[in-house]
CSV table of C-alpha atoms and ligand atoms in Angstrom, one decimal:
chain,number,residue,atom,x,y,z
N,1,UNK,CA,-2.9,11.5,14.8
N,2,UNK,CA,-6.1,11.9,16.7
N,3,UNK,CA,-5.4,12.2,20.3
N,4,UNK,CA,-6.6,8.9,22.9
N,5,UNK,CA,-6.5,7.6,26.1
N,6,UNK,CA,-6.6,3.7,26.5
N,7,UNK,CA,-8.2,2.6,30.0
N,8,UNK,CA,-9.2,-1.6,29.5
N,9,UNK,CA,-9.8,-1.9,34.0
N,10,UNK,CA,-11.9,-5.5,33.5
N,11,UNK,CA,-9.4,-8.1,34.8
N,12,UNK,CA,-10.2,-11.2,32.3
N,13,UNK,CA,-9.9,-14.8,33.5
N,14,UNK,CA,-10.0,-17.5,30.8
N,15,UNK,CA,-10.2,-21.2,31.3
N,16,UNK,CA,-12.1,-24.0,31.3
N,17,UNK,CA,-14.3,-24.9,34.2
N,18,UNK,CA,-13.7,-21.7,35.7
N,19,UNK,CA,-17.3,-21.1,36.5
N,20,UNK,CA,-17.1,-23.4,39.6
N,21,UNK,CA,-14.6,-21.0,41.3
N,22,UNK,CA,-16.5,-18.3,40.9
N,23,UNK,CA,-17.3,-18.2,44.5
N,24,UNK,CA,-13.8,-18.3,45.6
N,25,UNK,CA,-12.2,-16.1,42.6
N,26,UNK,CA,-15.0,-13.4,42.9
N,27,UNK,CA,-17.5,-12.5,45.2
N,28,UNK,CA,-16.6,-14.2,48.6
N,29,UNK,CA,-19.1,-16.4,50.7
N,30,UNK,CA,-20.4,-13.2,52.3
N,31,UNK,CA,-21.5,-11.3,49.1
N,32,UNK,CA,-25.5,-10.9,48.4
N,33,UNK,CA,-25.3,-11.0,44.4
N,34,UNK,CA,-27.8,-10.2,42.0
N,35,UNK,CA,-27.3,-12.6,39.1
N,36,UNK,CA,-29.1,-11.7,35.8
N,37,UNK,CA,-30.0,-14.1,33.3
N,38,UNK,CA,-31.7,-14.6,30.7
N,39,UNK,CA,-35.5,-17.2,31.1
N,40,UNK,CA,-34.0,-20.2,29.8
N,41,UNK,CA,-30.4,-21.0,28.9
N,42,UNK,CA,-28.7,-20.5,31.9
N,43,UNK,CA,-31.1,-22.7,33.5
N,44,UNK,CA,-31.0,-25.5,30.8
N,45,UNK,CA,-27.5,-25.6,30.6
N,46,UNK,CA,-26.9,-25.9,34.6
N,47,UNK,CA,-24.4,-22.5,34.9
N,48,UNK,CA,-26.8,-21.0,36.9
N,49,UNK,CA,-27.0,-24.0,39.4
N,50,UNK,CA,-23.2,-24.0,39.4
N,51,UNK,CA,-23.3,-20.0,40.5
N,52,UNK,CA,-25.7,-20.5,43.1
N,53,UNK,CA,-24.6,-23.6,44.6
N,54,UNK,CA,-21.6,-21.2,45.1
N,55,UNK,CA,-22.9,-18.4,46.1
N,56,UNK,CA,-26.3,-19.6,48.2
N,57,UNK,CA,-26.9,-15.4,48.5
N,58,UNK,CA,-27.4,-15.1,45.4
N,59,UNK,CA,-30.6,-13.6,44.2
N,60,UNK,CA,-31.7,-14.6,40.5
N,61,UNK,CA,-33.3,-12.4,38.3
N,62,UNK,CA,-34.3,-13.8,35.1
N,63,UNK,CA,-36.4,-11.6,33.5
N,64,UNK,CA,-33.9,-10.2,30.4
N,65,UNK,CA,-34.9,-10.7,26.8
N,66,UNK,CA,-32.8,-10.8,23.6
N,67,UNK,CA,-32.4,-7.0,22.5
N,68,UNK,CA,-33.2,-5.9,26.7
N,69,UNK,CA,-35.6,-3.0,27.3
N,70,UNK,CA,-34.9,0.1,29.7
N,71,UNK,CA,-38.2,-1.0,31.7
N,72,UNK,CA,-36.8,-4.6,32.2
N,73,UNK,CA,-33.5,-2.8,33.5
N,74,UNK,CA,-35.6,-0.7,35.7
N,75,UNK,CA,-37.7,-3.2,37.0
N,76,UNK,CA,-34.5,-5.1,37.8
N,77,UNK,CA,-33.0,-2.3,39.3
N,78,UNK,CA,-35.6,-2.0,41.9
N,79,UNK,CA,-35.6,-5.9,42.4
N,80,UNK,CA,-31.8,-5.5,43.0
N,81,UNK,CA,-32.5,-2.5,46.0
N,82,UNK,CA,-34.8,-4.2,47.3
N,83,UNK,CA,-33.2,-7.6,48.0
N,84,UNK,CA,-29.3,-5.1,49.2
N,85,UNK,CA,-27.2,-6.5,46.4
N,86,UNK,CA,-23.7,-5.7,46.9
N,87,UNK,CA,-22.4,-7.1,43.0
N,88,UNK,CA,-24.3,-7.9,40.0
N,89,UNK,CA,-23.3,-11.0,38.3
N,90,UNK,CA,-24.4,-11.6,34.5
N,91,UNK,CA,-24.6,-14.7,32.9
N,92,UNK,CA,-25.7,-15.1,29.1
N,93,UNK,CA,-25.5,-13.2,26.3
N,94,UNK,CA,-24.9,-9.5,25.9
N,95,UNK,CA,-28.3,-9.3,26.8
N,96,UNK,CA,-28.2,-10.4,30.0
N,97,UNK,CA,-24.2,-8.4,30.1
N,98,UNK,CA,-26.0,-4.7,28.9
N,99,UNK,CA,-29.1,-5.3,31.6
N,100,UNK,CA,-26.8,-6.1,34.2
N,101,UNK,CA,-24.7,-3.4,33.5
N,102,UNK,CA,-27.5,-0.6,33.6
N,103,UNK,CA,-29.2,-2.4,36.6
N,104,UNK,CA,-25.7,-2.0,38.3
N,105,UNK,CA,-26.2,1.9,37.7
N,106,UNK,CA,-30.0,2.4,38.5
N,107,UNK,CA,-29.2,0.4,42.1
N,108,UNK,CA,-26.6,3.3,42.9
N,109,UNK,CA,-28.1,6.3,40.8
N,110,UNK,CA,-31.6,8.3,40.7
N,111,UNK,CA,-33.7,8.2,37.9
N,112,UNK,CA,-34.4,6.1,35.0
N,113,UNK,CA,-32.5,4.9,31.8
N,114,UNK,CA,-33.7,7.5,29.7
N,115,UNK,CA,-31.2,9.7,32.1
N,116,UNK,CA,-28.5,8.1,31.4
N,117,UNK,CA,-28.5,7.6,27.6
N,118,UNK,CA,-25.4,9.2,26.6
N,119,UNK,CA,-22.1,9.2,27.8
N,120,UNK,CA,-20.6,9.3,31.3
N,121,UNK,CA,-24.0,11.1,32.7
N,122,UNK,CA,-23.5,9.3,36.3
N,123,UNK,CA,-21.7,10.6,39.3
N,124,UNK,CA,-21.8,7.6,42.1
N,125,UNK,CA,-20.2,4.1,40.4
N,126,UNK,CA,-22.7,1.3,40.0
N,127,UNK,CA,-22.4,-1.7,41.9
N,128,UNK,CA,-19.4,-4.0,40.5
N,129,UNK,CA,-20.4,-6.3,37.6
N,130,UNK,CA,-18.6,-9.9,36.7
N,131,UNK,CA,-19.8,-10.7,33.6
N,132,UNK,CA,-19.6,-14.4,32.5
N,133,UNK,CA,-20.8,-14.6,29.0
N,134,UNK,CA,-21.9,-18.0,27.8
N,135,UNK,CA,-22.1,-16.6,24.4
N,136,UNK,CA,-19.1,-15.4,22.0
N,137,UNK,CA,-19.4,-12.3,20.2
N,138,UNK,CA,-21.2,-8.7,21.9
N,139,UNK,CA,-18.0,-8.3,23.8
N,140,UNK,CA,-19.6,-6.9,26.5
N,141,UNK,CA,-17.6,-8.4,29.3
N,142,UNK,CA,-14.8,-5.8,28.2
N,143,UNK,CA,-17.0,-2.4,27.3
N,144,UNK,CA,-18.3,0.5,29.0
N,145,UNK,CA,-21.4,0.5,27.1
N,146,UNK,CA,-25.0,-0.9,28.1
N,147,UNK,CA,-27.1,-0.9,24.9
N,148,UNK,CA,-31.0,-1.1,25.3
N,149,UNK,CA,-33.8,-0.8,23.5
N,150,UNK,CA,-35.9,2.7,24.4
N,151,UNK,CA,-39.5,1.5,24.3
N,152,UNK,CA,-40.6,5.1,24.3
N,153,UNK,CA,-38.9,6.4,21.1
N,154,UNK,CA,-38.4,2.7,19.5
N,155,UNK,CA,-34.9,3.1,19.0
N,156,UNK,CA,-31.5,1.2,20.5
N,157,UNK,CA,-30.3,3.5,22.7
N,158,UNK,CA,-26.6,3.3,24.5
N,159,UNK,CA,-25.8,3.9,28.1
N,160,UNK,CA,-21.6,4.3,28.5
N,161,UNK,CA,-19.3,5.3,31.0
N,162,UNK,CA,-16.3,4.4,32.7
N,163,UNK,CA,-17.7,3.1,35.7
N,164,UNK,CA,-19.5,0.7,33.5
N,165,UNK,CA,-16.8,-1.6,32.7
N,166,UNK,CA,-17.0,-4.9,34.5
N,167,UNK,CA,-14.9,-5.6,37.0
N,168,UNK,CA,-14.0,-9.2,36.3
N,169,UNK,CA,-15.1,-11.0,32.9
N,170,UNK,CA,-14.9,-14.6,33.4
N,171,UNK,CA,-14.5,-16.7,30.0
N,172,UNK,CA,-15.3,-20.4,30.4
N,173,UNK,CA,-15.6,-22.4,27.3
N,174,UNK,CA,-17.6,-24.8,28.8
N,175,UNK,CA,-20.2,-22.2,29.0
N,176,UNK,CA,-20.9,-22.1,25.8
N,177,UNK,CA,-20.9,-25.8,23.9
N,178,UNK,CA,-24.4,-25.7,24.1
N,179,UNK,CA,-25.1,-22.6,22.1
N,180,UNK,CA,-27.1,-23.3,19.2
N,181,UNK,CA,-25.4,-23.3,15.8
N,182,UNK,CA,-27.2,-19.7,14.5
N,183,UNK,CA,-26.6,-18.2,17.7
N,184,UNK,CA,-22.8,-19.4,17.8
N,185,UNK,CA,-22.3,-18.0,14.1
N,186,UNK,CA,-24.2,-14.8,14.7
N,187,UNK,CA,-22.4,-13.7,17.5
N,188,UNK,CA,-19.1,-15.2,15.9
N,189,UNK,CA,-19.9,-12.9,13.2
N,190,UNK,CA,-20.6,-9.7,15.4
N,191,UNK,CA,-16.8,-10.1,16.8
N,192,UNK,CA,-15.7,-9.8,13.5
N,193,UNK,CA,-17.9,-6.9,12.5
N,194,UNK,CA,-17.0,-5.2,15.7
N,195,UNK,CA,-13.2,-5.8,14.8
N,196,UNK,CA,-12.9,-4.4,11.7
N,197,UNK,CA,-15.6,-1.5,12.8
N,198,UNK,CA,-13.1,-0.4,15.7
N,199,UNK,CA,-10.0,-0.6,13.5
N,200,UNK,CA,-11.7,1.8,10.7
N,201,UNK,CA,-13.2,4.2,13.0
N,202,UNK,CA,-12.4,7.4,13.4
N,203,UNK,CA,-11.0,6.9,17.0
N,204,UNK,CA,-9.4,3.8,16.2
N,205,UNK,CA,-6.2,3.3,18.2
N,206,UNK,CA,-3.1,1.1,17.4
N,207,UNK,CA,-4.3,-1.1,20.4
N,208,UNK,CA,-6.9,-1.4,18.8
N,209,UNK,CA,-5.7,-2.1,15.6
N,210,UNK,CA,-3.5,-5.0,16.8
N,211,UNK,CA,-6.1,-6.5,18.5
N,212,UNK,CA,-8.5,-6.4,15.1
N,213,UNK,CA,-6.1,-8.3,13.3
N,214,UNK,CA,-5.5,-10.7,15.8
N,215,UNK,CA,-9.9,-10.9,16.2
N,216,UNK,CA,-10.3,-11.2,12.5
N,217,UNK,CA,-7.3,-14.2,12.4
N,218,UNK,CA,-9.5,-16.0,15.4
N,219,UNK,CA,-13.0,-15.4,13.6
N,220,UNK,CA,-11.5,-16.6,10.0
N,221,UNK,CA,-10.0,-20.0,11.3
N,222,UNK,CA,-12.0,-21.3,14.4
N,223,UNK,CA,-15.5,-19.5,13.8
N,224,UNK,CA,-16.2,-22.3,11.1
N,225,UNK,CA,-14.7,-24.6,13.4
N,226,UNK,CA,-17.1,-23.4,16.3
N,227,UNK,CA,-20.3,-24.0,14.1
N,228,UNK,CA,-19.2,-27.7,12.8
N,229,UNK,CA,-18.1,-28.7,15.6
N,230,UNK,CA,-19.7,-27.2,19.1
N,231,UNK,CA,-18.2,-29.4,21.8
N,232,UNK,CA,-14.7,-28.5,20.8
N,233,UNK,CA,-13.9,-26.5,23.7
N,234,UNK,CA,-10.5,-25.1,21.9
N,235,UNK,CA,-12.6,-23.8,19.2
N,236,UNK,CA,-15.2,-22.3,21.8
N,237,UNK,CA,-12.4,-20.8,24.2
N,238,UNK,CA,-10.8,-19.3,20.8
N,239,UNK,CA,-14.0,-17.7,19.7
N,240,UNK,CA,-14.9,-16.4,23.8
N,241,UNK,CA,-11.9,-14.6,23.0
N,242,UNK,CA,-12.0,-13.1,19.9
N,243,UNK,CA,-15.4,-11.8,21.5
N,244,UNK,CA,-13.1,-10.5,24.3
N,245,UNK,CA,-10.8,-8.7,22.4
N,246,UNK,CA,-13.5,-7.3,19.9
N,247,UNK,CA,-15.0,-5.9,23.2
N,248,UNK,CA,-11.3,-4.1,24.0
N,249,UNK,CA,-11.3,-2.7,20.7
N,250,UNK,CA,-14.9,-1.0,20.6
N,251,UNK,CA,-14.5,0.0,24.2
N,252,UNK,CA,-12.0,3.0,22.7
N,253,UNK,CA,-12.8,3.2,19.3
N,254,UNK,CA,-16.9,2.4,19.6
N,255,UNK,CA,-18.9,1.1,16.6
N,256,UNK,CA,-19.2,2.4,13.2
N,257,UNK,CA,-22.3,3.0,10.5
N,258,UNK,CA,-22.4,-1.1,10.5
N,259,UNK,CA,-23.1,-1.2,13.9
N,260,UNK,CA,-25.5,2.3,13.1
N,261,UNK,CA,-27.6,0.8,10.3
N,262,UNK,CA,-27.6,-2.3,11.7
N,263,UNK,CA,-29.7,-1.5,14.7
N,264,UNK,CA,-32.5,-1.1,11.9
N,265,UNK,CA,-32.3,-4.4,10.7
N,266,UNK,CA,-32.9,-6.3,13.8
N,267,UNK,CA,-35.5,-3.5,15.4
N,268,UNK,CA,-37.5,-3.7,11.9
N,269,UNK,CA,-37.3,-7.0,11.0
N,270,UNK,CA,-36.2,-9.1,13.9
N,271,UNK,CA,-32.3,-9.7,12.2
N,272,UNK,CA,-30.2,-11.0,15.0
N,273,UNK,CA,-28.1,-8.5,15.4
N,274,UNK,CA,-24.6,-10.2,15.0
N,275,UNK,CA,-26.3,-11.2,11.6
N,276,UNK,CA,-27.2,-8.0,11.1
N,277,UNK,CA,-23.6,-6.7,11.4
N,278,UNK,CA,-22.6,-9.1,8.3
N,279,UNK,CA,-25.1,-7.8,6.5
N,280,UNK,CA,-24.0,-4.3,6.3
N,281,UNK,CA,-20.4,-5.4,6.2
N,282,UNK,CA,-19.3,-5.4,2.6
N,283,UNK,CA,-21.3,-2.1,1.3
N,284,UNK,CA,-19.6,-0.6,4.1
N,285,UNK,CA,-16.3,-1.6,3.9
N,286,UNK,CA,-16.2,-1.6,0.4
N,287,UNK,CA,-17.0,2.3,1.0
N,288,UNK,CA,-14.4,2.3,3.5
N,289,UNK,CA,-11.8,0.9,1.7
N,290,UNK,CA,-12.1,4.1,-0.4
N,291,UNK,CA,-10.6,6.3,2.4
N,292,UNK,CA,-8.6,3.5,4.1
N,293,UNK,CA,-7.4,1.4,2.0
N,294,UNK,CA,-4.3,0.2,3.5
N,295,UNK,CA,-6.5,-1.0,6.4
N,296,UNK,CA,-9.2,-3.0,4.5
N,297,UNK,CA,-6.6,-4.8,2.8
N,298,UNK,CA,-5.2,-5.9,5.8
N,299,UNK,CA,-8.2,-7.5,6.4
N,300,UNK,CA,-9.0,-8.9,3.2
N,301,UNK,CA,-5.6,-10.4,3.4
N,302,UNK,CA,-6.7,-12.4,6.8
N,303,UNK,CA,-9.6,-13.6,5.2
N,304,UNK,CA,-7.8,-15.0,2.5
N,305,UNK,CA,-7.8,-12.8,-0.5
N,306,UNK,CA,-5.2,-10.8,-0.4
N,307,UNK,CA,-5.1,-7.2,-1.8
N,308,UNK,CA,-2.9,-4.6,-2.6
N,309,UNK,CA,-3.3,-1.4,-1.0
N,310,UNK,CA,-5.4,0.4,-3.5
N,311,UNK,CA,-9.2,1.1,-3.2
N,312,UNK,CA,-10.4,-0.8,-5.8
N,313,UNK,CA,-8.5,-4.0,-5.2
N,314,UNK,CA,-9.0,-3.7,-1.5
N,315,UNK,CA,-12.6,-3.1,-1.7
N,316,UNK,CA,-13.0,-6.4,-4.1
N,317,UNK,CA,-11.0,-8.1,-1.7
N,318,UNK,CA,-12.9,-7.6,1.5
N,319,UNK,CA,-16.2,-8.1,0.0
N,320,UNK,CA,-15.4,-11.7,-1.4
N,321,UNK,CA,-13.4,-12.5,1.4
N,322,UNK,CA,-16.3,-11.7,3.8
N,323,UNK,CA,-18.7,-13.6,1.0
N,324,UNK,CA,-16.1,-16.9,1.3
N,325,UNK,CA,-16.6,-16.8,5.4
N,326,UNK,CA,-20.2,-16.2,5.2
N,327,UNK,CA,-20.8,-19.1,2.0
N,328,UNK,CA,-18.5,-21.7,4.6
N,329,UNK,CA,-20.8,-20.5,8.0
N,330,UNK,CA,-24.2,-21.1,5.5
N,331,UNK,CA,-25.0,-17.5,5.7
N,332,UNK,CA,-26.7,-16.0,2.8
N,333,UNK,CA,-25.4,-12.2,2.1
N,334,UNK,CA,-28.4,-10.7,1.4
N,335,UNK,CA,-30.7,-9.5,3.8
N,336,UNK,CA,-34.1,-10.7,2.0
N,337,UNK,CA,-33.6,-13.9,2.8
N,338,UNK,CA,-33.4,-13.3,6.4
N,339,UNK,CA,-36.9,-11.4,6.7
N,340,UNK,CA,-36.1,-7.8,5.5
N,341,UNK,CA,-38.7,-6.0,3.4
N,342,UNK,CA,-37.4,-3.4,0.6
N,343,UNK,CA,-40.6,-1.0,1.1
N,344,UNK,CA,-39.7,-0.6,4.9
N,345,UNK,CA,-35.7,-0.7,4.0
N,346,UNK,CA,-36.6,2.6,2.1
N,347,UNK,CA,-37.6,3.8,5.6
N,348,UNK,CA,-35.2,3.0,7.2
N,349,UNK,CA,-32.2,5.0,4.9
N,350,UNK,CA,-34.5,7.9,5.6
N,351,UNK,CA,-34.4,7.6,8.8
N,352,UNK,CA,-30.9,7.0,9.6
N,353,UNK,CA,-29.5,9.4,7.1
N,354,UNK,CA,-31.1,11.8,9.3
N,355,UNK,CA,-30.0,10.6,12.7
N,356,UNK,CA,-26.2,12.2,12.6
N,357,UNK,CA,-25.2,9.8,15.9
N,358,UNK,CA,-25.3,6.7,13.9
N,359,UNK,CA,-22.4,8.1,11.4
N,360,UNK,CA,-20.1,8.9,14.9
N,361,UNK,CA,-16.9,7.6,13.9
N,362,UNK,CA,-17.3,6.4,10.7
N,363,UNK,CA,-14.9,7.2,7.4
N,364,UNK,CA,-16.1,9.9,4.6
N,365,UNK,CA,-19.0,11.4,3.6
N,366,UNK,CA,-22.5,9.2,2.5
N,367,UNK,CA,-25.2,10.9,1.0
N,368,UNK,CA,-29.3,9.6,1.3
N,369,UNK,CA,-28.2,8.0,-1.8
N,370,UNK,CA,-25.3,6.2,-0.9
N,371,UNK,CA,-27.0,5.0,2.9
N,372,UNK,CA,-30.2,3.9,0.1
N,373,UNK,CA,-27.6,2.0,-2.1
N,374,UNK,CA,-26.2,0.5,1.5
N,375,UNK,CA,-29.2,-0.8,2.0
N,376,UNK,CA,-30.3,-2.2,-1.7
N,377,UNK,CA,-26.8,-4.0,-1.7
N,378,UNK,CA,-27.1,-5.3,1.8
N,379,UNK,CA,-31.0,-6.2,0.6
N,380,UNK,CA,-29.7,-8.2,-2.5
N,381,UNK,CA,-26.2,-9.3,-0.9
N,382,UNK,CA,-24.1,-7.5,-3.9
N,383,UNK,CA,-22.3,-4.4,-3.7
N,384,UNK,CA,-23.0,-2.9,-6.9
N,385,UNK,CA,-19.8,-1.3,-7.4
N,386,UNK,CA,-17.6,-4.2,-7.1
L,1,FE2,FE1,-22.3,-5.7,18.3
């Protein structure tokens, strides 16, 4: 057994119509927040009236884009020492949760992003961070991690570190009725990948595990549920905490080659990244079920196909199981039909067969043949072997 340490310090508070105690449950009437947003659906949805009716301190910075840049943390950072912040309160996606998070660090630390890409490269701890997400699926609420997108070198980069875990993550189902049906399945789909990522990594834990099974349960039953039927607040506060728990698991075990390759997809090609995640999915795991196959049937089991514990049956199982999900969300397997182009997919294996980082913590050996046939099966939404 590999040895671990499990440390999970965000205090989580789920419930519905939470957000208008967040002045009382959180910050106090004396605070000076610096709530970052996202330009629009904060706004349009009235959360982020309800925080600052609360909180009348609070300064609003709304300048975070999907997929956030170290720049737009930076800027935000300065905004946030300028105006004597004392929290930094996120509300959106894990967008608005990763800028928050690295804006929290640059108002307390030196320097730029680029410093701090790596792990646990900060002395002083950032300012505190409550993260309310009004989307279900980065997790971000409950990680260390802030990922952004390095401008300089084109690449998603990953800031982490202890002191980066927020200090309250506030679930409210109400938050999120008005996500739009992509974005509630894409995310939806990212918990899952996220789950079953942290439970075959090399540092998974059996915290982790537990939780994994329990995330992939949630995603199988409500996610379809979620995406039918968006004002069922059950089904919403179900799928905020799948999100949740995925974000538990990856917080000790991290991400996997899904995650890894996945990055590609939604850099190159725009893929939203939670769709990007399913994508990559069954080549993985049907790899991984090769080395773990105990595990992946597990899964496949959850998602309705149950398998015995060999590789083969295992690896058949996960990959139609994840194709029965995906044809009940409307999602097409195969990454051509969401905008990827084979010529640059070629590129891409390249490219991340030589970048060792984005293998960290993932099962066996691939060769630039194996990360091309990835690719091709995730491009045509087969897995050739199966
Ligand atoms: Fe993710």
């Amino acid at each position: 057994m590999q040895p671990y340490r499990y440390h999970m310090p965000t205090a989580v508070h789920l419930g519905r119509g939470l957000l208008r105690d967040v002045a009382a449950s959180l910050c106090g009437p004396e605070s000076r927040p610096l709530l970052v947003t996202g330009r629009r659906s904060a706004r349009a949805s009235g959360a982020l009236d309800t925080v600052t009716e609360r909180l009348p301190n609070t300064v609003v910075f709304d300048r975070v884009d999907e997929n956030p840049t170290a720049a737009a943390c930076e800027t935000g950072a300065a905004f946030c020492r300028e105006n004597a912040c004392d929290t930094v309160i996120a509300l959106g996606g894990g967008s608005a949760m990763d800028a928050a998070k690295a804006i929290a660090l640059l108002a307390t630390n030196p320097g730029r992003c680029r410093d701090y890409f790596g792990s646990g490269l900060f002395d002083t701890p950032p300012l505190p961070v409550i993260a309310i997400p009004t989307t279900a699926g980065t997790g971000s609420e409950t990680t260390p991690y802030a990922v952004l997108v390095d401008e300089e070198q084109g690449r998603k980069r990953t800031i982490g570190g202890a002191g980066l875990f927020p200090r309250v993550a506030l679930l409210d189902p109400e938050l999120s009725v008005t996500m739009p049906r992509d974005v509630t399945v894409n995310t939806g789909l990212d918990a899952l990948s996220q789950a079953m990522e942290g439970m075959l990594s090399l540092k998974s834990t059996a915290f982790g595990d537990l939780l994994a099974l329990e995330v992939c349960r949630i995603v199988r039953r409500w996610l379809p549920r979620a995406a039918e039927a968006p004002d069922d607040l059950e089904a919403r506060a179900q799928m905020l905490q799948a999100a949740m728990l995925s974000g538990c698991i990856i917080a000790q075990s991290g991400t996997t080659l899904v995650h890894g390759a996945g990055y590609y997809l939604t850099l190159e090609f725009g893929i939203a990244h939670g769709l990007a995640n399913a994508l990559l999915l069954p080549p993985v795991f049907y790899h991984n079920a090769r080395h773990e196959p105990h595990k992946v049937a597990a899964v496949a089991n959850i998602l309705g196909r149950p398998a015995a514990d060999d590789p083969d049956e295992a690896g058949a199982g996960i990959v139609n199981g994840l194709y029965e999900l995906y044809d009940e969300l409307g999602v097409s397997p195969a990454a051509r039909d969401a905008g990827a182009n084979a010529e640059r997919l070629a590129w891409c294996a390249e490219d991340l067969y030589g970048d060792a980082s984005r293998f960290k913590n993932q099962v066996g050996d691939f060769t630039l043949e194996d990360v091309q046939r990835m690719y091709s099966d995730a491009f045509q939404g087969t897995v050739t072997r199966c």
